[in-house]
Short mmCIF file of C-alpha atoms in Angstrom, two decimals:
data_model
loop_
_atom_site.label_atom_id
_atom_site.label_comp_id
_atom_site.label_asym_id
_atom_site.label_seq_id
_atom_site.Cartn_x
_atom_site.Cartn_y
_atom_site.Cartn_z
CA UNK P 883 -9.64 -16.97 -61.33
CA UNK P 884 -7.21 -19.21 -63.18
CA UNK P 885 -5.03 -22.27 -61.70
CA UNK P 886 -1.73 -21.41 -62.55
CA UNK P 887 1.42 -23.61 -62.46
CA UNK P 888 4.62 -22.68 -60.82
CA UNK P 889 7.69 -21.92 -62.52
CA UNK P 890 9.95 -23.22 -60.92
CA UNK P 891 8.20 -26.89 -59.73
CA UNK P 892 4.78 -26.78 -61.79
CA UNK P 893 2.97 -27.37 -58.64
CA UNK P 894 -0.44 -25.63 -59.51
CA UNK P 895 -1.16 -22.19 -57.47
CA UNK P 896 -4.22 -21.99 -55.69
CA UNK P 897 -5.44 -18.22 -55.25
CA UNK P 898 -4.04 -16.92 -52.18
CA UNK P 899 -0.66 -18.43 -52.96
CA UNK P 900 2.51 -17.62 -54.05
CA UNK P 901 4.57 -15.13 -55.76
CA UNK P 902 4.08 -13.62 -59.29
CA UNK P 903 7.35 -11.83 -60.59
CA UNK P 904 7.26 -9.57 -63.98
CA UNK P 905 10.43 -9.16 -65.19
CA UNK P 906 11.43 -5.96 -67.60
CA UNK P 907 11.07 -7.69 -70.94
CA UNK P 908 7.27 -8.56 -69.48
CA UNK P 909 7.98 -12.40 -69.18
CA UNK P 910 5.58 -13.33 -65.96
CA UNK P 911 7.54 -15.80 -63.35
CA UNK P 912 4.62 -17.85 -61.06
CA UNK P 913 5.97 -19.28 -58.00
CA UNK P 914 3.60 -21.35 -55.73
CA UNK P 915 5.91 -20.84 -52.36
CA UNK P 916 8.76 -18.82 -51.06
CA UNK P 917 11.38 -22.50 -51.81
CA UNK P 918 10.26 -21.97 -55.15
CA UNK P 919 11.06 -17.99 -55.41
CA UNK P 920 14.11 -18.61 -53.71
CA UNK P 921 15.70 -20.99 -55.66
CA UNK P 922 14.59 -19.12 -58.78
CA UNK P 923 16.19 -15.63 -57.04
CA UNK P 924 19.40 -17.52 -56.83
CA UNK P 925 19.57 -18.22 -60.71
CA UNK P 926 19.27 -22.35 -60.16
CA UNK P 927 17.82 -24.07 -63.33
CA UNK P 928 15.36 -25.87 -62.58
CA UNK P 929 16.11 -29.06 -65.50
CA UNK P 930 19.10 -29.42 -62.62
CA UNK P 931 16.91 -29.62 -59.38
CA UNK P 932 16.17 -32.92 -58.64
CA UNK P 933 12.53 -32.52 -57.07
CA UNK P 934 10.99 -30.41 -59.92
CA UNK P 935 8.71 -31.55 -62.59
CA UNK P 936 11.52 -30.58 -65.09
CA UNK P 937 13.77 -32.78 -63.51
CA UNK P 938 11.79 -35.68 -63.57
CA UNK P 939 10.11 -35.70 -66.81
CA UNK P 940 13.71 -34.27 -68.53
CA UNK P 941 15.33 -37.46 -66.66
CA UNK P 942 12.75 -39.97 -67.39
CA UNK P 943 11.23 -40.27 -64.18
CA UNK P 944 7.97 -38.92 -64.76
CA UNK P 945 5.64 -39.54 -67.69
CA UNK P 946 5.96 -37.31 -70.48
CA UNK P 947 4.20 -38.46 -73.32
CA UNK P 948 0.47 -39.30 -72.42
CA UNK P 949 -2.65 -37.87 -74.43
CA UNK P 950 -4.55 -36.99 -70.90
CA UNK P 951 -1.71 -33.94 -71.28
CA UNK P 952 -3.41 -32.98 -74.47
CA UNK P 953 -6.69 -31.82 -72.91
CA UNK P 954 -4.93 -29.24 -70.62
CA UNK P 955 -3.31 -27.55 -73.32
CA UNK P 956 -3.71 -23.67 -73.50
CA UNK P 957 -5.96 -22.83 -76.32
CA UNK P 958 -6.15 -19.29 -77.87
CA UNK P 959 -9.46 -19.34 -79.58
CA UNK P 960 -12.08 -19.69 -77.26
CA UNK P 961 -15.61 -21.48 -78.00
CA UNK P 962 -19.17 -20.64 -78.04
CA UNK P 963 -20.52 -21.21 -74.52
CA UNK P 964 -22.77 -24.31 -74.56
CA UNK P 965 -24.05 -25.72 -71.17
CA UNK P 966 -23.79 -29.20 -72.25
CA UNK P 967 -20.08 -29.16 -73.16
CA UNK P 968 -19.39 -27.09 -70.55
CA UNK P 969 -21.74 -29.67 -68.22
CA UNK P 970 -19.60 -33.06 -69.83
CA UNK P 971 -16.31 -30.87 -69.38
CA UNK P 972 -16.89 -30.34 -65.08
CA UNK P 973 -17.76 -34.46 -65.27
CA UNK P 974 -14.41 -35.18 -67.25
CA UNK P 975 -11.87 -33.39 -65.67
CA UNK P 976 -11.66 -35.80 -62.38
CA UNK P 977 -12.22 -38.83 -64.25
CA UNK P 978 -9.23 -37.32 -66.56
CA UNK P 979 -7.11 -36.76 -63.56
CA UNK P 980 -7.84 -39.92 -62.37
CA UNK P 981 -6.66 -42.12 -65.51
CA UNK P 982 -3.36 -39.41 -65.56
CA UNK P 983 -2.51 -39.98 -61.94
CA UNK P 984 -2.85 -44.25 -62.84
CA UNK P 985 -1.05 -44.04 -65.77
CA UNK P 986 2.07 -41.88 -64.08
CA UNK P 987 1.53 -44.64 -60.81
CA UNK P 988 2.19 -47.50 -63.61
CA UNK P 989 5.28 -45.80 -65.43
CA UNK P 990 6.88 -45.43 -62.32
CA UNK P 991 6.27 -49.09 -61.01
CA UNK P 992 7.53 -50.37 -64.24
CA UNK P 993 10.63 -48.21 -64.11
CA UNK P 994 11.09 -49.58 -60.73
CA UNK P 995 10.14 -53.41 -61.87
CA UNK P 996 13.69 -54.47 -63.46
CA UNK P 997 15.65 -53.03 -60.57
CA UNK P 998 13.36 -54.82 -58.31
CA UNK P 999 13.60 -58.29 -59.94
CA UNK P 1000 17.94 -57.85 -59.72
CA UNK P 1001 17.54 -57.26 -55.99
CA UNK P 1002 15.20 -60.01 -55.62
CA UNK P 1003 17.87 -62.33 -57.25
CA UNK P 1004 20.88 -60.65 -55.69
CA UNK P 1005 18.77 -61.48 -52.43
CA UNK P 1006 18.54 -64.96 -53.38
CA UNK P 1007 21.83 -65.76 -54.77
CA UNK P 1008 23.20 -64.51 -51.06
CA UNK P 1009 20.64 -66.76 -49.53
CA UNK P 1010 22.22 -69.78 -50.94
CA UNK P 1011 25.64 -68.47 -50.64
CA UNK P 1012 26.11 -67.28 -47.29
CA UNK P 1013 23.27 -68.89 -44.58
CA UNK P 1014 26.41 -70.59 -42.97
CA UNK P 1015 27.17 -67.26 -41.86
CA UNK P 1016 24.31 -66.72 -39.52
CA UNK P 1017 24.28 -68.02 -36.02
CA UNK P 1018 22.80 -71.27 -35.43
CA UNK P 1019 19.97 -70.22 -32.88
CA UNK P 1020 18.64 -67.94 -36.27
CA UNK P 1021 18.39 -70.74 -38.18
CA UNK P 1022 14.57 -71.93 -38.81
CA UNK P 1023 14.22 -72.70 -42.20
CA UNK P 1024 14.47 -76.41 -43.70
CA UNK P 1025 18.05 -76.17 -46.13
CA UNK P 1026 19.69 -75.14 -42.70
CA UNK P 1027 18.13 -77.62 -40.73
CA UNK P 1028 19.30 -80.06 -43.25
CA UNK P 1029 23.06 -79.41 -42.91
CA UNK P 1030 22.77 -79.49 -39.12
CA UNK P 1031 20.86 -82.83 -39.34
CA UNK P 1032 23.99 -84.34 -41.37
CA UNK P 1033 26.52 -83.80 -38.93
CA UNK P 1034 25.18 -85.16 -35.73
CA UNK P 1035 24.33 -88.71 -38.03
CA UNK P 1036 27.95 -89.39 -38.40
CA UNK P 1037 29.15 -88.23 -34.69
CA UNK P 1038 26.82 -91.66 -33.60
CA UNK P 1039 28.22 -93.89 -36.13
CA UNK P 1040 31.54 -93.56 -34.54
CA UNK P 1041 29.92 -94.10 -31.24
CA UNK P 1042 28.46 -97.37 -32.22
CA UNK P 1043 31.73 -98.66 -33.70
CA UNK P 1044 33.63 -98.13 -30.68
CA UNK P 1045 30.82 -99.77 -28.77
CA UNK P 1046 31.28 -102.37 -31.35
CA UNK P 1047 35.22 -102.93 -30.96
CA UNK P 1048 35.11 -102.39 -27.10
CA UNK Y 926 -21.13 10.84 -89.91
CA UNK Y 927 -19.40 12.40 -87.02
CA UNK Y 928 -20.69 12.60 -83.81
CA UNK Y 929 -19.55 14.39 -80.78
CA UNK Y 930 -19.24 12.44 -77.17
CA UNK Y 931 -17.39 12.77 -73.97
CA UNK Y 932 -16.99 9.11 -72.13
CA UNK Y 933 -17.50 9.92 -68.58
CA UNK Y 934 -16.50 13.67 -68.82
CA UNK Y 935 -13.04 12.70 -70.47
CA UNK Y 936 -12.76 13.56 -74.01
CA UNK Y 937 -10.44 10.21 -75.11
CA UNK Y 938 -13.34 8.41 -76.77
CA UNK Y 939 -10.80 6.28 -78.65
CA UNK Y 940 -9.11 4.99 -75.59
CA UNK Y 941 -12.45 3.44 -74.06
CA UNK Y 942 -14.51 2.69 -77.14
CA UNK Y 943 -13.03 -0.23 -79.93
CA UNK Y 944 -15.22 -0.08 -83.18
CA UNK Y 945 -15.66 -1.66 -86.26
CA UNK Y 946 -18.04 -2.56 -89.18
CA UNK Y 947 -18.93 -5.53 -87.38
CA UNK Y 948 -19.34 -4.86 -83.71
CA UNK Y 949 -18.22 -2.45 -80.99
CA UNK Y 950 -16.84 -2.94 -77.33
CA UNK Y 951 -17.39 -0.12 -74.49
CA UNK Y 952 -16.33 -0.61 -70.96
CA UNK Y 953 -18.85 -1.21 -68.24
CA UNK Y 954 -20.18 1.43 -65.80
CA UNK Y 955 -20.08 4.38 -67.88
CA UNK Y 956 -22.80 6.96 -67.24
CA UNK Y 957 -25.88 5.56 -69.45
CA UNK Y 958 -25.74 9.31 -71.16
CA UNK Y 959 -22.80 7.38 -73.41
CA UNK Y 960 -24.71 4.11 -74.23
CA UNK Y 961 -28.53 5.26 -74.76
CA UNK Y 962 -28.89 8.97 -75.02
CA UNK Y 963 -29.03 8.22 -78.61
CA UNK Y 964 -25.22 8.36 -79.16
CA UNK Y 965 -23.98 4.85 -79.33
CA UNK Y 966 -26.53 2.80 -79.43
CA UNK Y 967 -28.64 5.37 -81.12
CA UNK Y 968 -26.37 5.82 -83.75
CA UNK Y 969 -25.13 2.35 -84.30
CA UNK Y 970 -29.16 0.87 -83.61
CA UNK Y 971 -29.24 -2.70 -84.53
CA UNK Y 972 -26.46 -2.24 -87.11
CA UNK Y 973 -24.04 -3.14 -85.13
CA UNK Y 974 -23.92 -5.43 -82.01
CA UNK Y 975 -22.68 -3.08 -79.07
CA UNK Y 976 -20.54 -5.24 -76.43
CA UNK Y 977 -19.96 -4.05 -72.78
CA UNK Y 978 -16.86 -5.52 -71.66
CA UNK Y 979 -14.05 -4.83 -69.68
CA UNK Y 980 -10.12 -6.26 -70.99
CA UNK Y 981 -7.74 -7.46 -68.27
CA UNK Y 982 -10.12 -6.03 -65.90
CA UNK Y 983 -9.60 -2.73 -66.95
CA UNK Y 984 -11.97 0.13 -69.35
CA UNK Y 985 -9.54 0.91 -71.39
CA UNK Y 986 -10.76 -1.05 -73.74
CA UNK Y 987 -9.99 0.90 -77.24
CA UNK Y 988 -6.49 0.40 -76.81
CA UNK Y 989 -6.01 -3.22 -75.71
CA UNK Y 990 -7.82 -5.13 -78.18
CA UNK Y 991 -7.85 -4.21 -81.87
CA UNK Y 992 -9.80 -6.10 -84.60
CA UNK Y 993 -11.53 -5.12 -88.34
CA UNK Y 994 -14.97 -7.15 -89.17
CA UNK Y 995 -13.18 -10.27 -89.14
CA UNK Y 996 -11.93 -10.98 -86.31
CA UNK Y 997 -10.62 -9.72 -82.57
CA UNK Y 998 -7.18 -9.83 -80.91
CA UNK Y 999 -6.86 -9.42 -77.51
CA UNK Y 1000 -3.96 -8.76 -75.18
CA UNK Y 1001 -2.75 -12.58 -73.16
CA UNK Y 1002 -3.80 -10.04 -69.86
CA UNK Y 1003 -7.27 -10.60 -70.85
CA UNK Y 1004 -9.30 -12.79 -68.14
CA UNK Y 1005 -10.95 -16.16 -69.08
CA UNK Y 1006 -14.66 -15.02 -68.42
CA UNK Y 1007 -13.59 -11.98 -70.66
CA UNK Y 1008 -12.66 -14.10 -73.43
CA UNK Y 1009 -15.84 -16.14 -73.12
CA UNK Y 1010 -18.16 -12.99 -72.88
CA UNK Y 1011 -16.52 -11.50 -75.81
CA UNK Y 1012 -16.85 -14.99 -78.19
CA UNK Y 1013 -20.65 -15.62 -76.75
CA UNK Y 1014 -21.47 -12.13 -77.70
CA UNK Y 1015 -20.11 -11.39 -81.03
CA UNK Y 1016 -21.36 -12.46 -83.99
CA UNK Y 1017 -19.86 -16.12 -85.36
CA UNK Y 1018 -18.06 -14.98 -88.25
CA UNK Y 1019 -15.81 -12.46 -86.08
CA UNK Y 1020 -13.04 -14.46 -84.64
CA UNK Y 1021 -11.78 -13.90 -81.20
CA UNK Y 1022 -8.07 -14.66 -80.70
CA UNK Y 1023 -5.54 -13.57 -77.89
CA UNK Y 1024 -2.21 -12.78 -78.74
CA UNK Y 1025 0.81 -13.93 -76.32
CA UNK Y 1026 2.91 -10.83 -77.09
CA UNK Y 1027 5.31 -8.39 -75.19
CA UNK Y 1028 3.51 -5.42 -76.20
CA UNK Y 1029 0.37 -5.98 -74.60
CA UNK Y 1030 -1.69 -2.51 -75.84
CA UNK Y 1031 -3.03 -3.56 -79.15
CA UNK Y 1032 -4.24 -0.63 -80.43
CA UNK Y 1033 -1.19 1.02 -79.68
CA UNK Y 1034 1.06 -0.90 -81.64
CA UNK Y 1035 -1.50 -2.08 -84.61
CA UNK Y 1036 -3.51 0.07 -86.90
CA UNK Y 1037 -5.77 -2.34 -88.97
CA UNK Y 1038 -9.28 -1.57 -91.47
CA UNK Y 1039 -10.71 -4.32 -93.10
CA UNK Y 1040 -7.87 -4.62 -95.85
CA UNK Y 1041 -4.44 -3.43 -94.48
CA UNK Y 1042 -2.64 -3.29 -90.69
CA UNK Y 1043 0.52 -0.89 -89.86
CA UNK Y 1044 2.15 -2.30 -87.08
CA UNK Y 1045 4.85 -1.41 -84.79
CA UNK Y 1046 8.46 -2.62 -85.98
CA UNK Y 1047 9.31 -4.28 -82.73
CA UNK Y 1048 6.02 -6.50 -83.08
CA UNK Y 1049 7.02 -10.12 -82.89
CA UNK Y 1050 6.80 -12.41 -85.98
CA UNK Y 1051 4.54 -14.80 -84.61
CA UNK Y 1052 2.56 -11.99 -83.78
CA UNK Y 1053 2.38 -10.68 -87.51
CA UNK Y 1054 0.90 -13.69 -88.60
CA UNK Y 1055 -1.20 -14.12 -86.17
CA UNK Y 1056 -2.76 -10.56 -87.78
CA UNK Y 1057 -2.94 -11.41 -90.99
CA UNK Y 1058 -4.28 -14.67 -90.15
CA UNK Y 1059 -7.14 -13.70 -87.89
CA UNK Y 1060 -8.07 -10.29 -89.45
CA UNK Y 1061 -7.34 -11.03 -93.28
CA UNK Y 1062 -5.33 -8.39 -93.67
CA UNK Y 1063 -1.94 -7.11 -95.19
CA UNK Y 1064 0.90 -5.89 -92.68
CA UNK Y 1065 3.23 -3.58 -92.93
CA UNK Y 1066 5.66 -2.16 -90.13
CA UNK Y 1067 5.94 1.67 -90.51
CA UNK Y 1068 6.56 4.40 -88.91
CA UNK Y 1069 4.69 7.56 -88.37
CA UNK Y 1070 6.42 10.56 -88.19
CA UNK Y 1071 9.25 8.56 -86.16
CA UNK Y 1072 7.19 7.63 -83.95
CA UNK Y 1073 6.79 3.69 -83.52
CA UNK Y 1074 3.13 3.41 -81.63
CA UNK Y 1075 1.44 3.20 -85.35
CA UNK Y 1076 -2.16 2.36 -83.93
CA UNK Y 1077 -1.71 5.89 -81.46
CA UNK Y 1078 -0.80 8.25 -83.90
CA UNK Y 1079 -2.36 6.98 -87.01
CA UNK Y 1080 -6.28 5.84 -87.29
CA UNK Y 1081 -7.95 5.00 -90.36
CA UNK Y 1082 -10.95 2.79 -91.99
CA UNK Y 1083 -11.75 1.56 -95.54
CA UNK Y 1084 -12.70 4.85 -96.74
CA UNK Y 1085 -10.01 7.37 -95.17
CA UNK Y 1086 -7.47 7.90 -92.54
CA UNK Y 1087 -5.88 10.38 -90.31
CA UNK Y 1088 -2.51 10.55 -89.50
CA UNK Y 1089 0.25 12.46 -86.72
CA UNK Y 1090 0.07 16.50 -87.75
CA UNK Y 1091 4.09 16.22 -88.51
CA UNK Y 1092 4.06 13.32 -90.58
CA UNK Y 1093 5.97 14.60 -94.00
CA UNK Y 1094 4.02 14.43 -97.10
CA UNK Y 1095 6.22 12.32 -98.50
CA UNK Y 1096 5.23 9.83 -95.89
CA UNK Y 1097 1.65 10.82 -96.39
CA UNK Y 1098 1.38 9.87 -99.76
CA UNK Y 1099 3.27 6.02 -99.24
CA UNK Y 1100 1.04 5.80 -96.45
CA UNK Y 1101 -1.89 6.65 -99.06
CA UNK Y 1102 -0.59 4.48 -101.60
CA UNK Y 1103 -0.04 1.55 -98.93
CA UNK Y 1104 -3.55 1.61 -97.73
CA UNK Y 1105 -5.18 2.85 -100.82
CA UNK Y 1106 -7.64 5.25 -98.93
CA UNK Y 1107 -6.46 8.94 -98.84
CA UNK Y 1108 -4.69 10.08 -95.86
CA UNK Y 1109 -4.44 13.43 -94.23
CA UNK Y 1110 -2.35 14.55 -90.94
CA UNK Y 1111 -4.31 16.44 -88.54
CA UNK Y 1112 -5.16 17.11 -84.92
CA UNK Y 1113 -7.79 16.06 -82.86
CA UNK Y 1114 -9.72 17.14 -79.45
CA UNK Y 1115 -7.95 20.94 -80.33
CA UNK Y 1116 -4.64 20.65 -81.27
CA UNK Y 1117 -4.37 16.60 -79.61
CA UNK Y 1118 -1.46 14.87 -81.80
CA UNK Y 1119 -2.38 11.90 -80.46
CA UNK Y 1120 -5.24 10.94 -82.99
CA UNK Y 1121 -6.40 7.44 -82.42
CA UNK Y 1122 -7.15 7.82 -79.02
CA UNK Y 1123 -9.72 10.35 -79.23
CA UNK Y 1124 -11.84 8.89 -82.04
CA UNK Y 1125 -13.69 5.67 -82.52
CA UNK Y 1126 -14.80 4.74 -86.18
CA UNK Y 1127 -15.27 2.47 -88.26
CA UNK Y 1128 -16.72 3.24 -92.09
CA UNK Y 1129 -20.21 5.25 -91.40
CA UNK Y 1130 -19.81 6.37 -88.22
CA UNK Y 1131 -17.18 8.50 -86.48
CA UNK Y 1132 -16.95 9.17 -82.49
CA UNK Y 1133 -14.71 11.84 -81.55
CA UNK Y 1134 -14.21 14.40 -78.69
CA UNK Y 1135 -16.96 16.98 -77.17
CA UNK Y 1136 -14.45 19.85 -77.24
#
């Protein structure tokens, strides 16, 4: 029993899944469900398709160059059996995983980090710009209090001078 | 030394027996009249290290994989666990490689002793190396008799060879002078053209059909 990946998305295929298709020239096409097969069936590439592995890792979305990759890569020549590698092998792989699955959580914040600080400053820069705009009954925070306050100080000056000339 | 054997009443020993100088593979689940009635294991006793093992999942074993003392190519259709059975059971100096290659029957396309391989013209480049790497051995692409499956028509070993009944003997004696082991065309299994599938040798020992 071996874990294939798909194709078309490299989602891994679990036995019991999926579609295998041989073409003539003996090339073997894995598919891990029928959206898979059926994008494949109508010739789409999928470097184009935006929620494929190929997509992402050809666009820069995913991580691509990581050495936890290197320990999944297909060997030809196969080794002696020894229980203890095999033994520290089984306790690797989800600590492996693990580190991979970090890493590729990281790369993706910190593609997303520069975007989020020019949102946070767009956000800001409107703040200061346009709070006049909002209705007064919204306003609860201490700049817009502020401007209110000014106002109503010079409506009673004028009141007192009147009282003053009267 | 020739012996006669029939593998499970069918007389194409070649196509379920792979032999060398250094080890030999049989299928599993054979009557035991093939393994101990003193014809393999008999025969080969202790000599050589007798493997049970099935390729891809199937017994056809003498045609998928091909190998000299060196070393052992087998088909990409070979399972895992076959891979690992064949590598924890033969001895350290024979290397065990599989071969990513369009023409998955070996033995079909390759015809290898211990010194020179014929191989099948259409056989990829990578795949070429790969044989001379892992087996030590010269390759040539040839033809036999126009026919391009080398390793069916054509079986040989570092002492001699038989070839396809209508190969020319012009072509018999470059093939001679190629491998440097004399050559001569022949049936087998009563008038079979098809030579390499219904023998298994390697240099002292020679399996072919009952009939």
């Amino acid at each position: 029993m071996r874990l294939e990946k798909c194709w078309f998305c490299s989602s891994t295929i679990y036995p019991g899944h999926g579609i295998q298709f041989v073409r003539n020239d003996a090339k073997i096409f894995r598919f891990c469900r029928s959206k898979c097969h059926k994008n494949f069936k109508m010739k789409r590439n999928p470097r184009k398709v935006k929620w494929t592995k190929a997509y992402r890792q050809l666009h820069g979305k995913d991580m691509t160059k990581d050495t936890t990759f290197e320990f999944e890569r297909k060997r030809n020549r196969p080794e002696r059996y020894d229980r203890n590698l095999t033994e520290q092998t089984l306790k690797a792989i989800p600590l492996i995983t693990k580190i991979r699955h970090d890493r590729l959580e990281k790369h993706i914040s910190n593609r997303h980090k520069p975007g989020k600080r020019k949102e946070m400053e767009k956000d800001s820069k409107e703040l200061d710009q346009d709070i006049g705009m909002l209705p007064k009954k919204l306003i609860s925070n201490e700049v817009a209090a502020e401007k209110t306050k000014i106002k109503v100080k010079v409506v009673q000056q004028q009141t007192e001078d009147n009282a003053m000339e009267e | 030394m020739a012996s006669r054997v029939k593998f499970e009443n069918s007389c194409e020993v070649g196509v379920f027996a792979r032999l060398t100088n250094a080890y030999c593979l049989v299928p599993a689940g054979a009557s035991e009249g093939f393994y101990r009635c003193g014809v393999l294991e008999g025969e080969l006793a202790g000599a050589v290290p007798v493997v049970r093992t099935s390729v891809a999942g199937t017994r056809i074993v003498g045609r998928l994989c091909v190998g000299n003392k060196r070393g052992l190519l087998l088909p990409h259709t070979a399972t895992d666990q076959e891979i690992q059975h064949l590598r924890n059971r033969l001895p350290d100096e024979v290397v065990v490689k599989c071969v990513d290659e369009r023409l998955s029957a070996l033995e079909n396309c390759i015809a290898c002793n211990d010194h020179v391989a014929l191989t099948h013209p259409d056989l990829d480049k990578e795949t070429e190396e790969v044989i001379s790497d892992v087996l030590g051995v010269e390759v040539f692409r040839q033809t036999i008799a126009g026919n391009i499956l080398v390793g069916s028509y054509c079986t040989f070993t570092n002492k001699g060879g038989l070839v396809h009944p209508q190969t020319s003997v012009e072509d018999l004696d470059e093939l001679s002078t190629l491998l440097q082991v004399p050559m001569v065309a022949g049936t087998v299994n009563r008038g079979n053209e098809v030579v390499s599938t219904d023998m298994a040798i390697n240099g002292p020992v020679r399996f072919a059909k009952k009939s």
